[in-house]
Amino acid sequence: MEGIYFYFFFWMLWVISTFFMQKTRQRTMLAAAALIAIILSSVSLHIGSFHVTLSFLFLFFLSCYFVAKQTCWKLLYMVIAALTIAFAYTSFQLLSLFDPVWIWMDRTWMLAMVLVVICLLFYENIQSRLLCLIIGACQGETLYSIISKKVSFSYVIGSFSFLDTVSVSAACLLIWALFEQIAVHVSGKKQIKGTKQS
């Protein structure tokens, strides 16, 4: 069922930010963003000849807002990274459409793994990875819909399939960041023990 990963991830994000995080402005914004994304996921509108979900627009413009605060060189680097994500996303979608025989597992998970690897190659901190993921995936989704329109194939921009892919990718990035923090914590403890023994 399309949308199951999206709803699970964003509801978990809302629950964790509402009940387990400290009461800060960032926690309130995170909880509100998760709830707004869920609400807007079932609402869509027509922009010209394209059919777009409001959740797609919300995630894209919210990410652009945070990216716009970066310096010029960081912004240029983000553009390059996001375009790489966009081309990878579009290429995968086109290959799965015209040559689906090579899709040997769930398409959402395969695409998510590709996007996660690219994000890990470009950035080290989790915030930049998530922003790069969302902006790049949104651009790739738009490009794919334009190509689909050229071949008379109707496609909804920001459908539940897209939201599932972004959710799975974001969850994998967060789990990876958690493992990185655990590794740093364990390494720090080992260094402290070694210092005490010497």
mmCIF file of C-alpha atoms in Angstrom:
data_model
loop_
_atom_site.group_PDB
_atom_site.id
_atom_site.type_symbol
_atom_site.label_atom_id
_atom_site.label_comp_id
_atom_site.label_asym_id
_atom_site.label_seq_id
_atom_site.Cartn_x
_atom_site.Cartn_y
_atom_site.Cartn_z
ATOM 1 C CA MET A 1 0.000 0.000 0.000
ATOM 2 C CA GLU A 2 1.517 3.319 -1.100
ATOM 3 C CA GLY A 3 1.950 5.889 1.656
ATOM 4 C CA ILE A 4 2.505 3.405 4.494
ATOM 5 C CA TYR A 5 6.185 4.335 4.945
ATOM 6 C CA PHE A 6 5.387 8.034 4.763
ATOM 7 C CA TYR A 7 2.637 7.910 7.386
ATOM 8 C CA PHE A 8 4.652 5.670 9.691
ATOM 9 C CA PHE A 9 7.801 7.811 9.513
ATOM 10 C CA PHE A 10 6.078 11.179 9.914
ATOM 11 C CA TRP A 11 3.777 9.995 12.702
ATOM 12 C CA MET A 12 6.810 8.580 14.527
ATOM 13 C CA LEU A 13 8.608 11.889 13.954
ATOM 14 C CA TRP A 14 5.646 13.783 15.416
ATOM 15 C CA VAL A 15 5.353 11.445 18.428
ATOM 16 C CA ILE A 16 9.086 11.605 19.213
ATOM 17 C CA SER A 17 9.287 15.385 18.830
ATOM 18 C CA THR A 18 6.103 15.978 20.855
ATOM 19 C CA PHE A 19 6.595 13.576 23.753
ATOM 20 C CA PHE A 20 10.319 12.805 23.979
ATOM 21 C CA MET A 21 12.217 15.948 22.971
ATOM 22 C CA GLN A 22 12.885 18.915 25.226
ATOM 23 C CA LYS A 23 10.491 21.845 24.906
ATOM 24 C CA THR A 24 12.386 24.093 22.521
ATOM 25 C CA ARG A 25 11.542 26.123 19.432
ATOM 26 C CA GLN A 26 13.164 23.501 17.180
ATOM 27 C CA ARG A 27 11.036 20.755 18.727
ATOM 28 C CA THR A 28 7.847 22.754 18.112
ATOM 29 C CA MET A 29 8.832 23.471 14.501
ATOM 30 C CA LEU A 30 9.695 19.807 13.865
ATOM 31 C CA ALA A 31 6.392 18.578 15.290
ATOM 32 C CA ALA A 32 4.444 21.197 13.331
ATOM 33 C CA ALA A 33 6.271 20.389 10.084
ATOM 34 C CA ALA A 34 5.586 16.656 10.461
ATOM 35 C CA LEU A 35 1.895 17.277 11.162
ATOM 36 C CA ILE A 36 1.497 19.745 8.280
ATOM 37 C CA ALA A 37 3.178 17.301 5.867
ATOM 38 C CA ILE A 38 0.715 14.574 6.912
ATOM 39 C CA ILE A 39 -2.305 16.869 6.531
ATOM 40 C CA LEU A 40 -1.232 18.185 3.108
ATOM 41 C CA SER A 41 -0.343 14.761 1.688
ATOM 42 C CA SER A 42 -3.914 14.066 0.569
ATOM 43 C CA VAL A 43 -4.474 17.545 -0.921
ATOM 44 C CA SER A 44 -3.379 18.381 -4.466
ATOM 45 C CA LEU A 45 -3.751 21.173 -6.979
ATOM 46 C CA HIS A 46 -3.213 21.834 -10.673
ATOM 47 C CA ILE A 47 -0.302 24.067 -11.677
ATOM 48 C CA GLY A 48 -0.628 24.533 -15.408
ATOM 49 C CA SER A 49 -0.873 21.048 -16.862
ATOM 50 C CA PHE A 50 0.731 19.403 -13.832
ATOM 51 C CA HIS A 51 -0.938 17.781 -10.840
ATOM 52 C CA VAL A 52 1.020 18.507 -7.618
ATOM 53 C CA THR A 53 0.414 17.523 -3.991
ATOM 54 C CA LEU A 54 0.689 20.258 -1.374
ATOM 55 C CA SER A 55 2.887 18.061 0.800
ATOM 56 C CA PHE A 56 5.476 18.035 -2.006
ATOM 57 C CA LEU A 57 5.431 21.823 -2.237
ATOM 58 C CA PHE A 58 5.608 22.204 1.540
ATOM 59 C CA LEU A 59 8.670 19.948 1.909
ATOM 60 C CA PHE A 60 10.432 21.540 -1.057
ATOM 61 C CA PHE A 61 9.947 25.181 -0.046
ATOM 62 C CA LEU A 62 10.678 24.451 3.624
ATOM 63 C CA SER A 63 13.997 22.861 2.634
ATOM 64 C CA CYS A 64 14.802 25.742 0.277
ATOM 65 C CA TYR A 65 14.149 28.191 3.127
ATOM 66 C CA PHE A 66 16.818 26.558 5.310
ATOM 67 C CA VAL A 67 19.275 26.134 2.433
ATOM 68 C CA ALA A 68 18.941 29.821 1.480
ATOM 69 C CA LYS A 69 20.477 30.786 4.844
ATOM 70 C CA GLN A 70 23.808 29.205 3.894
ATOM 71 C CA THR A 71 26.822 31.037 2.491
ATOM 72 C CA CYS A 72 27.417 31.383 -1.246
ATOM 73 C CA TRP A 73 29.938 28.542 -1.565
ATOM 74 C CA LYS A 74 27.894 26.174 0.603
ATOM 75 C CA LEU A 75 24.834 27.033 -1.466
ATOM 76 C CA LEU A 76 26.715 26.255 -4.691
ATOM 77 C CA TYR A 77 27.872 22.935 -3.242
ATOM 78 C CA MET A 78 24.291 22.136 -2.222
ATOM 79 C CA VAL A 79 23.071 22.890 -5.757
ATOM 80 C CA ILE A 80 25.618 20.449 -7.223
ATOM 81 C CA ALA A 81 24.748 17.753 -4.672
ATOM 82 C CA ALA A 82 20.983 18.238 -5.149
ATOM 83 C CA LEU A 83 21.314 18.053 -8.935
ATOM 84 C CA THR A 84 23.234 14.786 -8.580
ATOM 85 C CA ILE A 85 20.391 13.433 -6.438
ATOM 86 C CA ALA A 86 17.851 14.718 -8.980
ATOM 87 C CA PHE A 87 19.528 13.034 -11.962
ATOM 88 C CA ALA A 88 19.973 9.786 -10.022
ATOM 89 C CA TYR A 89 16.294 9.852 -8.986
ATOM 90 C CA THR A 90 15.065 10.565 -12.526
ATOM 91 C CA SER A 91 17.365 7.968 -14.099
ATOM 92 C CA PHE A 92 16.205 5.297 -11.668
ATOM 93 C CA GLN A 93 12.536 6.102 -12.278
ATOM 94 C CA LEU A 94 12.959 6.022 -16.062
ATOM 95 C CA LEU A 95 14.888 2.741 -15.980
ATOM 96 C CA SER A 96 12.273 1.163 -13.725
ATOM 97 C CA LEU A 97 9.554 2.383 -16.108
ATOM 98 C CA PHE A 98 11.069 1.274 -19.427
ATOM 99 C CA ASP A 99 13.163 -1.693 -18.232
ATOM 100 C CA PRO A 100 11.608 -3.026 -15.001
ATOM 101 C CA VAL A 101 13.223 -6.458 -15.294
ATOM 102 C CA TRP A 102 16.308 -5.358 -13.341
ATOM 103 C CA ILE A 103 14.248 -4.274 -10.286
ATOM 104 C CA TRP A 104 15.036 -7.318 -8.137
ATOM 105 C CA MET A 105 13.575 -5.949 -4.865
ATOM 106 C CA ASP A 106 11.079 -3.342 -3.698
ATOM 107 C CA ARG A 107 11.516 -0.252 -5.886
ATOM 108 C CA THR A 108 11.117 2.173 -2.987
ATOM 109 C CA TRP A 109 13.933 0.576 -1.015
ATOM 110 C CA MET A 110 16.252 0.301 -4.019
ATOM 111 C CA LEU A 111 15.821 3.977 -4.904
ATOM 112 C CA ALA A 112 16.159 4.982 -1.257
ATOM 113 C CA MET A 113 19.487 3.143 -0.982
ATOM 114 C CA VAL A 114 20.816 4.947 -4.063
ATOM 115 C CA LEU A 115 19.812 8.352 -2.673
ATOM 116 C CA VAL A 116 21.223 7.585 0.780
ATOM 117 C CA VAL A 117 24.619 6.576 -0.636
ATOM 118 C CA ILE A 118 24.842 9.802 -2.665
ATOM 119 C CA CYS A 119 23.897 11.931 0.368
ATOM 120 C CA LEU A 120 26.529 10.178 2.487
ATOM 121 C CA LEU A 121 29.169 10.859 -0.169
ATOM 122 C CA PHE A 122 28.415 14.589 -0.300
ATOM 123 C CA TYR A 123 27.797 15.510 3.348
ATOM 124 C CA GLU A 124 28.877 14.534 6.855
ATOM 125 C CA ASN A 125 26.220 16.202 9.035
ATOM 126 C CA ILE A 126 22.644 14.953 9.161
ATOM 127 C CA GLN A 127 20.966 18.339 8.572
ATOM 128 C CA SER A 128 22.712 18.911 5.237
ATOM 129 C CA ARG A 129 22.095 15.312 4.197
ATOM 130 C CA LEU A 130 18.349 15.634 4.784
ATOM 131 C CA LEU A 131 18.117 19.004 3.013
ATOM 132 C CA CYS A 132 20.084 17.647 0.047
ATOM 133 C CA LEU A 133 17.869 14.552 -0.057
ATOM 134 C CA ILE A 134 14.571 16.456 -0.063
ATOM 135 C CA ILE A 135 15.584 19.173 -2.538
ATOM 136 C CA GLY A 136 17.270 16.720 -4.906
ATOM 137 C CA ALA A 137 14.392 14.235 -4.768
ATOM 138 C CA CYS A 138 11.858 17.019 -5.378
ATOM 139 C CA GLN A 139 13.810 18.229 -8.406
ATOM 140 C CA GLY A 140 14.115 14.667 -9.688
ATOM 141 C CA GLU A 141 10.389 14.114 -9.233
ATOM 142 C CA THR A 142 9.618 17.283 -11.178
ATOM 143 C CA LEU A 143 12.005 16.331 -13.988
ATOM 144 C CA TYR A 144 10.514 12.843 -14.163
ATOM 145 C CA SER A 145 6.983 14.260 -14.382
ATOM 146 C CA ILE A 146 8.031 16.580 -17.236
ATOM 147 C CA ILE A 147 9.526 13.651 -19.164
ATOM 148 C CA SER A 148 6.398 11.561 -18.447
ATOM 149 C CA LYS A 149 4.260 14.385 -19.811
ATOM 150 C CA LYS A 150 6.271 14.366 -23.042
ATOM 151 C CA VAL A 151 5.440 10.703 -23.618
ATOM 152 C CA SER A 152 1.757 11.208 -22.733
ATOM 153 C CA PHE A 153 2.057 9.497 -19.359
ATOM 154 C CA SER A 154 0.041 11.181 -16.589
ATOM 155 C CA TYR A 155 1.901 11.467 -13.309
ATOM 156 C CA VAL A 156 1.108 13.184 -9.986
ATOM 157 C CA ILE A 157 4.092 15.145 -8.651
ATOM 158 C CA GLY A 158 4.671 14.283 -5.010
ATOM 159 C CA SER A 159 2.508 11.169 -4.947
ATOM 160 C CA PHE A 160 2.628 8.689 -2.071
ATOM 161 C CA SER A 161 5.260 6.728 -3.982
ATOM 162 C CA PHE A 162 7.551 9.772 -3.861
ATOM 163 C CA LEU A 163 6.750 10.452 -0.199
ATOM 164 C CA ASP A 164 7.500 6.816 0.664
ATOM 165 C CA THR A 165 10.901 7.032 -1.009
ATOM 166 C CA VAL A 166 11.817 10.265 0.790
ATOM 167 C CA SER A 167 10.612 8.854 4.122
ATOM 168 C CA VAL A 168 12.598 5.624 3.799
ATOM 169 C CA SER A 169 15.694 7.566 2.704
ATOM 170 C CA ALA A 170 15.377 10.025 5.609
ATOM 171 C CA ALA A 171 14.884 7.171 8.094
ATOM 172 C CA CYS A 172 18.019 5.422 6.782
ATOM 173 C CA LEU A 173 20.027 8.649 7.087
ATOM 174 C CA LEU A 174 18.829 9.154 10.663
ATOM 175 C CA ILE A 175 19.711 5.561 11.598
ATOM 176 C CA TRP A 176 23.138 6.003 10.000
ATOM 177 C CA ALA A 177 23.666 9.209 12.000
ATOM 178 C CA LEU A 178 22.670 7.355 15.177
ATOM 179 C CA PHE A 179 25.254 4.643 14.492
ATOM 180 C CA GLU A 180 27.869 7.355 13.879
ATOM 181 C CA GLN A 181 27.079 8.926 17.245
ATOM 182 C CA ILE A 182 27.309 5.542 18.977
ATOM 183 C CA ALA A 183 30.674 4.864 17.309
ATOM 184 C CA VAL A 184 32.006 8.264 18.448
ATOM 185 C CA HIS A 185 30.714 7.654 21.979
ATOM 186 C CA VAL A 186 32.311 4.188 22.196
ATOM 187 C CA SER A 187 35.576 5.483 20.720
ATOM 188 C CA GLY A 188 35.623 8.322 23.283
ATOM 189 C CA LYS A 189 35.119 5.873 26.142
ATOM 190 C CA LYS A 190 37.969 3.684 24.899
ATOM 191 C CA GLN A 191 40.293 6.698 24.746
ATOM 192 C CA ILE A 192 39.365 7.726 28.310
ATOM 193 C CA LYS A 193 40.031 4.172 29.577
ATOM 194 C CA GLY A 194 43.380 4.090 27.767
ATOM 195 C CA THR A 195 44.378 7.415 29.309
ATOM 196 C CA LYS A 196 43.483 6.244 32.808
ATOM 197 C CA GLN A 197 45.465 3.010 32.438
ATOM 198 C CA SER A 198 48.588 4.820 31.254
#
